[in-house]
Amino acid sequence: LASLPTSIYPGRSTEFLFMTYSCTCFLFLLVSQCVRKQETVEQIAFTLMIMTLLLGLGMLVNPRRLITDHGFRYSVSESYDSNDLAVVYAMSIPFVFYWFWRGSPIIKLLAVAATLLAVVGIQLTGSRGGLLTLATVAIYMVFRVKEIGPVLRALIVVGMLAGGALATQSETFNQLVLAVQGKDYNTDAEDGRIEVWKRGIGYAFTHPVTGVGVFCFEIAEGKLSGRSTTTRGIRWTSAHNSYVQVLAENGFITFFFWCSMIYASLRELRRQRDILLPYSWDRGVARFLVLRGMIQTSLLAYVVGAFFLSLGYLCYLYLVIGMAIAMGQIADKKKSDLDAQEVDDWSHEESSSPLEEPGRLGKPISMSRS
């Protein structure tokens, strides 16, 4: 909202804020402020698993083919960019794994199908950022979400080895290797990502307080990049980096709060683990810890994928952050209930051991709890 007065295209900024982003804000508030049961968060995770399954099926049944210099890339209908879809798949995989760990045999089969479709979908999109995001998800679940148990972690390792072997034979992997070696157009071309990022940071310095206007990076590429005097056509490209996008479109102040929001969410998820890990013997707490780990993995998937794509206003991000906030409220209540239960148990043990009368022999009182 603060970027509206100085937006280089006020109409586009206003339309985006009030017609699209307002829906995202409403969803965020609905989840973060109204969800107070773990079962509700699990239902949201289940819905995301079904979404992944349907997207994968839609990609196979009615794909959208995009012709590139290196072959075809695939997406679903006109509403999903292939790169964005790859990150959505990667962010959803942790929730699919949660229901594989948690669900009945039928749900486990659905989870396996959704996982396979998501992995194949990321491959078909041809997104190098999606491939790196998927690898981040798998590695983090193996080494950091230990609550899922050794069996599931071993299955993830096997899946990583098999998927990695297949990925090395793909054109997407070859393009990724070229990019790492600096032989890709993104490293030196005028429309490559490195140059776009440099120009985006430049827009932030020329408009440091409120930016060039929300959803106006492409307009800035056409009007502020200084390339309008060239004889050939100018590509009004997106930022290809969510951090550069938010910084250029909203300025340094909003960028600071936006990064702080993501960092605070990750820190909150870690706090939940710290306060409830001593109670992991409780079945409900064990489920909570696994679900918390999957939410954290999904958020980290965004952190990695956002480095390659313009996803600063992605609805999925704010849904996951809303789930993290809701889980914080649930964690505090669980800890309070478990502490109260321990106090009740201690009081019951004390009352069941009557004091011996003075002068009579008897067993001393045993303090079983501190």
JSON list of C-alpha atoms in Angstrom, two decimals, residues 13-181:
[
{"chain": "A", "resi": 13, "resn": "SER", "atom": "CA", "xyz": [-0.52, -1.63, -8.51]},
{"chain": "A", "resi": 14, "resn": "THR", "atom": "CA", "xyz": [-4.03, -0.76, -7.30]},
{"chain": "A", "resi": 15, "resn": "GLU", "atom": "CA", "xyz": [-5.68, -3.52, -9.30]},
{"chain": "A", "resi": 16, "resn": "PHE", "atom": "CA", "xyz": [-3.22, -6.12, -8.02]},
{"chain": "A", "resi": 17, "resn": "LEU", "atom": "CA", "xyz": [-3.51, -5.06, -4.38]},
{"chain": "A", "resi": 18, "resn": "PHE", "atom": "CA", "xyz": [-7.28, -4.92, -4.20]},
{"chain": "A", "resi": 19, "resn": "MET", "atom": "CA", "xyz": [-8.26, -7.66, -6.67]},
{"chain": "A", "resi": 20, "resn": "THR", "atom": "CA", "xyz": [-5.60, -10.30, -5.99]},
{"chain": "A", "resi": 21, "resn": "TYR", "atom": "CA", "xyz": [-3.39, -9.65, -3.00]},
{"chain": "A", "resi": 22, "resn": "SER", "atom": "CA", "xyz": [-6.32, -8.83, -0.73]},
{"chain": "A", "resi": 23, "resn": "CYS", "atom": "CA", "xyz": [-7.50, -12.44, -1.15]},
{"chain": "A", "resi": 24, "resn": "THR", "atom": "CA", "xyz": [-4.07, -13.65, -0.07]},
{"chain": "A", "resi": 25, "resn": "CYS", "atom": "CA", "xyz": [-4.17, -11.40, 3.00]},
{"chain": "A", "resi": 26, "resn": "PHE", "atom": "CA", "xyz": [-7.62, -12.70, 3.91]},
{"chain": "A", "resi": 27, "resn": "LEU", "atom": "CA", "xyz": [-6.44, -16.31, 3.65]},
{"chain": "A", "resi": 28, "resn": "PHE", "atom": "CA", "xyz": [-3.41, -15.53, 5.80]},
{"chain": "A", "resi": 29, "resn": "LEU", "atom": "CA", "xyz": [-5.54, -13.91, 8.51]},
{"chain": "A", "resi": 30, "resn": "LEU", "atom": "CA", "xyz": [-8.09, -16.72, 8.37]},
{"chain": "A", "resi": 31, "resn": "VAL", "atom": "CA", "xyz": [-5.48, -19.43, 8.93]},
{"chain": "A", "resi": 32, "resn": "SER", "atom": "CA", "xyz": [-3.22, -17.61, 11.37]},
{"chain": "A", "resi": 33, "resn": "GLN", "atom": "CA", "xyz": [-5.95, -16.17, 13.60]},
{"chain": "A", "resi": 34, "resn": "CYS", "atom": "CA", "xyz": [-8.78, -18.71, 13.42]},
{"chain": "A", "resi": 35, "resn": "VAL", "atom": "CA", "xyz": [-7.09, -22.12, 13.30]},
{"chain": "A", "resi": 36, "resn": "ARG", "atom": "CA", "xyz": [-6.56, -23.39, 16.85]},
{"chain": "A", "resi": 37, "resn": "LYS", "atom": "CA", "xyz": [-6.65, -27.18, 16.44]},
{"chain": "A", "resi": 38, "resn": "GLN", "atom": "CA", "xyz": [-3.91, -29.46, 15.18]},
{"chain": "A", "resi": 39, "resn": "GLU", "atom": "CA", "xyz": [-6.49, -31.50, 13.28]},
{"chain": "A", "resi": 40, "resn": "THR", "atom": "CA", "xyz": [-7.42, -28.41, 11.26]},
{"chain": "A", "resi": 41, "resn": "VAL", "atom": "CA", "xyz": [-3.80, -27.85, 10.23]},
{"chain": "A", "resi": 42, "resn": "GLU", "atom": "CA", "xyz": [-3.63, -31.52, 9.26]},
{"chain": "A", "resi": 43, "resn": "GLN", "atom": "CA", "xyz": [-6.72, -31.06, 7.10]},
{"chain": "A", "resi": 44, "resn": "ILE", "atom": "CA", "xyz": [-5.06, -28.12, 5.34]},
{"chain": "A", "resi": 45, "resn": "ALA", "atom": "CA", "xyz": [-2.01, -30.31, 4.74]},
{"chain": "A", "resi": 46, "resn": "PHE", "atom": "CA", "xyz": [-4.27, -33.05, 3.36]},
{"chain": "A", "resi": 47, "resn": "THR", "atom": "CA", "xyz": [-5.89, -30.54, 1.00]},
{"chain": "A", "resi": 48, "resn": "LEU", "atom": "CA", "xyz": [-2.45, -29.54, -0.25]},
{"chain": "A", "resi": 49, "resn": "MET", "atom": "CA", "xyz": [-1.65, -33.19, -0.91]},
{"chain": "A", "resi": 50, "resn": "ILE", "atom": "CA", "xyz": [-4.84, -33.54, -2.98]},
{"chain": "A", "resi": 51, "resn": "MET", "atom": "CA", "xyz": [-3.96, -30.32, -4.81]},
{"chain": "A", "resi": 52, "resn": "THR", "atom": "CA", "xyz": [-0.58, -31.82, -5.71]},
{"chain": "A", "resi": 53, "resn": "LEU", "atom": "CA", "xyz": [-2.25, -35.00, -6.93]},
{"chain": "A", "resi": 54, "resn": "LEU", "atom": "CA", "xyz": [-4.72, -33.08, -9.11]},
{"chain": "A", "resi": 55, "resn": "LEU", "atom": "CA", "xyz": [-2.04, -30.80, -10.56]},
{"chain": "A", "resi": 56, "resn": "GLY", "atom": "CA", "xyz": [0.05, -33.82, -11.45]},
{"chain": "A", "resi": 57, "resn": "LEU", "atom": "CA", "xyz": [-2.88, -35.57, -13.10]},
{"chain": "A", "resi": 58, "resn": "GLY", "atom": "CA", "xyz": [-3.83, -32.40, -14.96]},
{"chain": "A", "resi": 59, "resn": "MET", "atom": "CA", "xyz": [-0.27, -32.11, -16.22]},
{"chain": "A", "resi": 60, "resn": "LEU", "atom": "CA", "xyz": [-0.49, -35.60, -17.69]},
{"chain": "A", "resi": 61, "resn": "VAL", "atom": "CA", "xyz": [-4.06, -35.42, -19.02]},
{"chain": "A", "resi": 62, "resn": "ASN", "atom": "CA", "xyz": [-4.15, -31.87, -20.40]},
{"chain": "A", "resi": 63, "resn": "PRO", "atom": "CA", "xyz": [-0.62, -30.42, -20.41]},
{"chain": "A", "resi": 64, "resn": "ARG", "atom": "CA", "xyz": [0.38, -27.03, -21.69]},
{"chain": "A", "resi": 65, "resn": "ARG", "atom": "CA", "xyz": [3.46, -27.32, -23.88]},
{"chain": "A", "resi": 66, "resn": "LEU", "atom": "CA", "xyz": [5.95, -24.48, -24.04]},
{"chain": "A", "resi": 67, "resn": "ILE", "atom": "CA", "xyz": [8.49, -24.51, -26.87]},
{"chain": "A", "resi": 68, "resn": "THR", "atom": "CA", "xyz": [12.02, -23.48, -25.88]},
{"chain": "A", "resi": 69, "resn": "ASP", "atom": "CA", "xyz": [15.46, -23.61, -27.47]},
{"chain": "A", "resi": 70, "resn": "HIS", "atom": "CA", "xyz": [16.11, -26.87, -25.63]},
{"chain": "A", "resi": 71, "resn": "GLY", "atom": "CA", "xyz": [12.85, -28.69, -26.34]},
{"chain": "A", "resi": 72, "resn": "PHE", "atom": "CA", "xyz": [9.47, -28.65, -24.62]},
{"chain": "A", "resi": 73, "resn": "ARG", "atom": "CA", "xyz": [8.56, -27.58, -21.11]},
{"chain": "A", "resi": 74, "resn": "TYR", "atom": "CA", "xyz": [5.20, -28.41, -19.59]},
{"chain": "A", "resi": 75, "resn": "SER", "atom": "CA", "xyz": [2.72, -26.72, -17.31]},
{"chain": "A", "resi": 76, "resn": "VAL", "atom": "CA", "xyz": [-0.99, -26.94, -16.46]},
{"chain": "A", "resi": 77, "resn": "SER", "atom": "CA", "xyz": [-3.49, -24.69, -18.32]},
{"chain": "A", "resi": 78, "resn": "GLU", "atom": "CA", "xyz": [-2.89, -20.97, -18.76]},
{"chain": "A", "resi": 79, "resn": "SER", "atom": "CA", "xyz": [-2.83, -20.22, -15.03]},
{"chain": "A", "resi": 80, "resn": "TYR", "atom": "CA", "xyz": [0.48, -21.80, -14.06]},
{"chain": "A", "resi": 81, "resn": "ASP", "atom": "CA", "xyz": [3.95, -20.77, -15.18]},
{"chain": "A", "resi": 82, "resn": "SER", "atom": "CA", "xyz": [6.13, -23.86, -15.46]},
{"chain": "A", "resi": 83, "resn": "ASN", "atom": "CA", "xyz": [8.81, -22.46, -13.13]},
{"chain": "A", "resi": 84, "resn": "ASP", "atom": "CA", "xyz": [6.28, -21.37, -10.50]},
{"chain": "A", "resi": 85, "resn": "LEU", "atom": "CA", "xyz": [4.54, -24.74, -10.71]},
{"chain": "A", "resi": 86, "resn": "ALA", "atom": "CA", "xyz": [7.82, -26.53, -9.96]},
{"chain": "A", "resi": 87, "resn": "VAL", "atom": "CA", "xyz": [8.24, -24.59, -6.70]},
{"chain": "A", "resi": 88, "resn": "VAL", "atom": "CA", "xyz": [4.61, -25.25, -5.76]},
{"chain": "A", "resi": 89, "resn": "TYR", "atom": "CA", "xyz": [5.27, -28.97, -6.24]},
{"chain": "A", "resi": 90, "resn": "ALA", "atom": "CA", "xyz": [8.40, -28.79, -4.08]},
{"chain": "A", "resi": 91, "resn": "MET", "atom": "CA", "xyz": [6.62, -26.86, -1.31]},
{"chain": "A", "resi": 92, "resn": "SER", "atom": "CA", "xyz": [3.82, -29.46, -1.29]},
{"chain": "A", "resi": 93, "resn": "ILE", "atom": "CA", "xyz": [5.99, -32.57, -1.07]},
{"chain": "A", "resi": 94, "resn": "PRO", "atom": "CA", "xyz": [6.60, -32.20, 2.72]},
{"chain": "A", "resi": 95, "resn": "PHE", "atom": "CA", "xyz": [2.85, -32.29, 3.36]},
{"chain": "A", "resi": 96, "resn": "VAL", "atom": "CA", "xyz": [2.52, -35.32, 1.10]},
{"chain": "A", "resi": 97, "resn": "PHE", "atom": "CA", "xyz": [5.23, -37.06, 3.14]},
{"chain": "A", "resi": 98, "resn": "TYR", "atom": "CA", "xyz": [3.42, -36.15, 6.36]},
{"chain": "A", "resi": 99, "resn": "TRP", "atom": "CA", "xyz": [0.31, -37.99, 5.23]},
{"chain": "A", "resi": 100, "resn": "PHE", "atom": "CA", "xyz": [2.40, -40.91, 4.05]},
{"chain": "A", "resi": 101, "resn": "TRP", "atom": "CA", "xyz": [3.76, -41.08, 7.61]},
{"chain": "A", "resi": 102, "resn": "ARG", "atom": "CA", "xyz": [0.41, -40.41, 9.27]},
{"chain": "A", "resi": 103, "resn": "GLY", "atom": "CA", "xyz": [-2.30, -41.84, 7.00]},
{"chain": "A", "resi": 104, "resn": "SER", "atom": "CA", "xyz": [-4.07, -45.13, 6.46]},
{"chain": "A", "resi": 105, "resn": "PRO", "atom": "CA", "xyz": [-2.95, -47.57, 3.73]},
{"chain": "A", "resi": 106, "resn": "ILE", "atom": "CA", "xyz": [-5.26, -45.93, 1.18]},
{"chain": "A", "resi": 107, "resn": "ILE", "atom": "CA", "xyz": [-3.94, -42.47, 2.02]},
{"chain": "A", "resi": 108, "resn": "LYS", "atom": "CA", "xyz": [-0.40, -43.80, 1.80]},
{"chain": "A", "resi": 109, "resn": "LEU", "atom": "CA", "xyz": [-1.12, -44.93, -1.75]},
{"chain": "A", "resi": 110, "resn": "LEU", "atom": "CA", "xyz": [-2.46, -41.48, -2.58]},
{"chain": "A", "resi": 111, "resn": "ALA", "atom": "CA", "xyz": [0.66, -39.95, -1.06]},
{"chain": "A", "resi": 112, "resn": "VAL", "atom": "CA", "xyz": [2.94, -42.18, -3.14]},
{"chain": "A", "resi": 113, "resn": "ALA", "atom": "CA", "xyz": [1.02, -41.26, -6.30]},
{"chain": "A", "resi": 114, "resn": "ALA", "atom": "CA", "xyz": [1.17, -37.54, -5.44]},
{"chain": "A", "resi": 115, "resn": "THR", "atom": "CA", "xyz": [4.92, -37.75, -4.75]},
{"chain": "A", "resi": 116, "resn": "LEU", "atom": "CA", "xyz": [5.65, -39.48, -8.05]},
{"chain": "A", "resi": 117, "resn": "LEU", "atom": "CA", "xyz": [3.50, -37.02, -9.97]},
{"chain": "A", "resi": 118, "resn": "ALA", "atom": "CA", "xyz": [5.19, -34.07, -8.23]},
{"chain": "A", "resi": 119, "resn": "VAL", "atom": "CA", "xyz": [8.71, -35.33, -8.97]},
{"chain": "A", "resi": 120, "resn": "VAL", "atom": "CA", "xyz": [7.84, -36.12, -12.59]},
{"chain": "A", "resi": 121, "resn": "GLY", "atom": "CA", "xyz": [6.08, -32.75, -12.80]},
{"chain": "A", "resi": 122, "resn": "ILE", "atom": "CA", "xyz": [9.17, -30.88, -11.66]},
{"chain": "A", "resi": 123, "resn": "GLN", "atom": "CA", "xyz": [11.16, -32.74, -14.29]},
{"chain": "A", "resi": 124, "resn": "LEU", "atom": "CA", "xyz": [8.64, -31.87, -17.02]},
{"chain": "A", "resi": 125, "resn": "THR", "atom": "CA", "xyz": [8.60, -28.20, -16.12]},
{"chain": "A", "resi": 126, "resn": "GLY", "atom": "CA", "xyz": [12.30, -27.99, -16.94]},
{"chain": "A", "resi": 127, "resn": "SER", "atom": "CA", "xyz": [12.82, -25.64, -14.00]},
{"chain": "A", "resi": 128, "resn": "ARG", "atom": "CA", "xyz": [16.36, -25.63, -12.66]},
{"chain": "A", "resi": 129, "resn": "GLY", "atom": "CA", "xyz": [15.23, -23.69, -9.60]},
{"chain": "A", "resi": 130, "resn": "GLY", "atom": "CA", "xyz": [12.56, -26.32, -8.99]},
{"chain": "A", "resi": 131, "resn": "LEU", "atom": "CA", "xyz": [15.17, -29.07, -9.22]},
{"chain": "A", "resi": 132, "resn": "LEU", "atom": "CA", "xyz": [17.38, -27.36, -6.62]},
{"chain": "A", "resi": 133, "resn": "THR", "atom": "CA", "xyz": [14.36, -26.73, -4.39]},
{"chain": "A", "resi": 134, "resn": "LEU", "atom": "CA", "xyz": [13.38, -30.40, -4.55]},
{"chain": "A", "resi": 135, "resn": "ALA", "atom": "CA", "xyz": [16.92, -31.41, -3.55]},
{"chain": "A", "resi": 136, "resn": "THR", "atom": "CA", "xyz": [16.76, -28.97, -0.61]},
{"chain": "A", "resi": 137, "resn": "VAL", "atom": "CA", "xyz": [13.48, -30.48, 0.56]},
{"chain": "A", "resi": 138, "resn": "ALA", "atom": "CA", "xyz": [14.82, -34.04, 0.48]},
{"chain": "A", "resi": 139, "resn": "ILE", "atom": "CA", "xyz": [18.10, -33.20, 2.21]},
{"chain": "A", "resi": 140, "resn": "TYR", "atom": "CA", "xyz": [16.43, -31.18, 4.95]},
{"chain": "A", "resi": 141, "resn": "MET", "atom": "CA", "xyz": [13.87, -33.88, 5.72]},
{"chain": "A", "resi": 142, "resn": "VAL", "atom": "CA", "xyz": [16.61, -36.51, 5.99]},
{"chain": "A", "resi": 143, "resn": "PHE", "atom": "CA", "xyz": [18.95, -34.58, 8.26]},
{"chain": "A", "resi": 144, "resn": "ARG", "atom": "CA", "xyz": [16.73, -32.16, 10.18]},
{"chain": "A", "resi": 145, "resn": "VAL", "atom": "CA", "xyz": [13.24, -33.68, 10.55]},
{"chain": "A", "resi": 146, "resn": "LYS", "atom": "CA", "xyz": [14.34, -36.67, 12.58]},
{"chain": "A", "resi": 147, "resn": "GLU", "atom": "CA", "xyz": [10.89, -37.16, 14.11]},
{"chain": "A", "resi": 148, "resn": "ILE", "atom": "CA", "xyz": [9.70, -38.97, 10.96]},
{"chain": "A", "resi": 149, "resn": "GLY", "atom": "CA", "xyz": [11.80, -41.97, 11.95]},
{"chain": "A", "resi": 150, "resn": "PRO", "atom": "CA", "xyz": [14.67, -43.89, 10.34]},
{"chain": "A", "resi": 151, "resn": "VAL", "atom": "CA", "xyz": [12.51, -45.94, 7.95]},
{"chain": "A", "resi": 152, "resn": "LEU", "atom": "CA", "xyz": [10.95, -42.98, 6.18]},
{"chain": "A", "resi": 153, "resn": "ARG", "atom": "CA", "xyz": [14.25, -41.13, 6.13]},
{"chain": "A", "resi": 154, "resn": "ALA", "atom": "CA", "xyz": [15.87, -44.18, 4.51]},
{"chain": "A", "resi": 155, "resn": "LEU", "atom": "CA", "xyz": [13.11, -44.22, 1.88]},
{"chain": "A", "resi": 156, "resn": "ILE", "atom": "CA", "xyz": [13.81, -40.56, 1.14]},
{"chain": "A", "resi": 157, "resn": "VAL", "atom": "CA", "xyz": [17.51, -41.35, 0.70]},
{"chain": "A", "resi": 158, "resn": "VAL", "atom": "CA", "xyz": [16.68, -44.17, -1.72]},
{"chain": "A", "resi": 159, "resn": "GLY", "atom": "CA", "xyz": [14.34, -41.82, -3.60]},
{"chain": "A", "resi": 160, "resn": "MET", "atom": "CA", "xyz": [17.06, -39.15, -3.72]},
{"chain": "A", "resi": 161, "resn": "LEU", "atom": "CA", "xyz": [19.57, -41.58, -5.21]},
{"chain": "A", "resi": 162, "resn": "ALA", "atom": "CA", "xyz": [17.10, -42.87, -7.80]},
{"chain": "A", "resi": 163, "resn": "GLY", "atom": "CA", "xyz": [15.84, -39.40, -8.67]},
{"chain": "A", "resi": 164, "resn": "GLY", "atom": "CA", "xyz": [19.36, -38.00, -8.82]},
{"chain": "A", "resi": 165, "resn": "ALA", "atom": "CA", "xyz": [20.42, -40.74, -11.23]},
{"chain": "A", "resi": 166, "resn": "LEU", "atom": "CA", "xyz": [17.48, -39.94, -13.52]},
{"chain": "A", "resi": 167, "resn": "ALA", "atom": "CA", "xyz": [17.95, -36.18, -13.20]},
{"chain": "A", "resi": 168, "resn": "THR", "atom": "CA", "xyz": [21.54, -36.35, -14.44]},
{"chain": "A", "resi": 169, "resn": "GLN", "atom": "CA", "xyz": [20.23, -37.69, -17.75]},
{"chain": "A", "resi": 170, "resn": "SER", "atom": "CA", "xyz": [17.86, -34.76, -18.29]},
{"chain": "A", "resi": 171, "resn": "GLU", "atom": "CA", "xyz": [18.33, -31.56, -20.27]},
{"chain": "A", "resi": 172, "resn": "THR", "atom": "CA", "xyz": [17.35, -29.57, -17.17]},
{"chain": "A", "resi": 173, "resn": "PHE", "atom": "CA", "xyz": [20.36, -30.94, -15.29]},
{"chain": "A", "resi": 174, "resn": "ASN", "atom": "CA", "xyz": [22.64, -30.17, -18.22]},
{"chain": "A", "resi": 175, "resn": "GLN", "atom": "CA", "xyz": [21.41, -26.58, -18.27]},
{"chain": "A", "resi": 176, "resn": "LEU", "atom": "CA", "xyz": [21.97, -26.37, -14.52]},
{"chain": "A", "resi": 177, "resn": "VAL", "atom": "CA", "xyz": [25.57, -27.53, -14.93]},
{"chain": "A", "resi": 178, "resn": "LEU", "atom": "CA", "xyz": [26.13, -24.92, -17.64]},
{"chain": "A", "resi": 179, "resn": "ALA", "atom": "CA", "xyz": [24.73, -22.21, -15.37]},
{"chain": "A", "resi": 180, "resn": "VAL", "atom": "CA", "xyz": [27.08, -23.27, -12.55]},
{"chain": "A", "resi": 181, "resn": "GLN", "atom": "CA", "xyz": [30.01, -23.15, -14.98]}
]
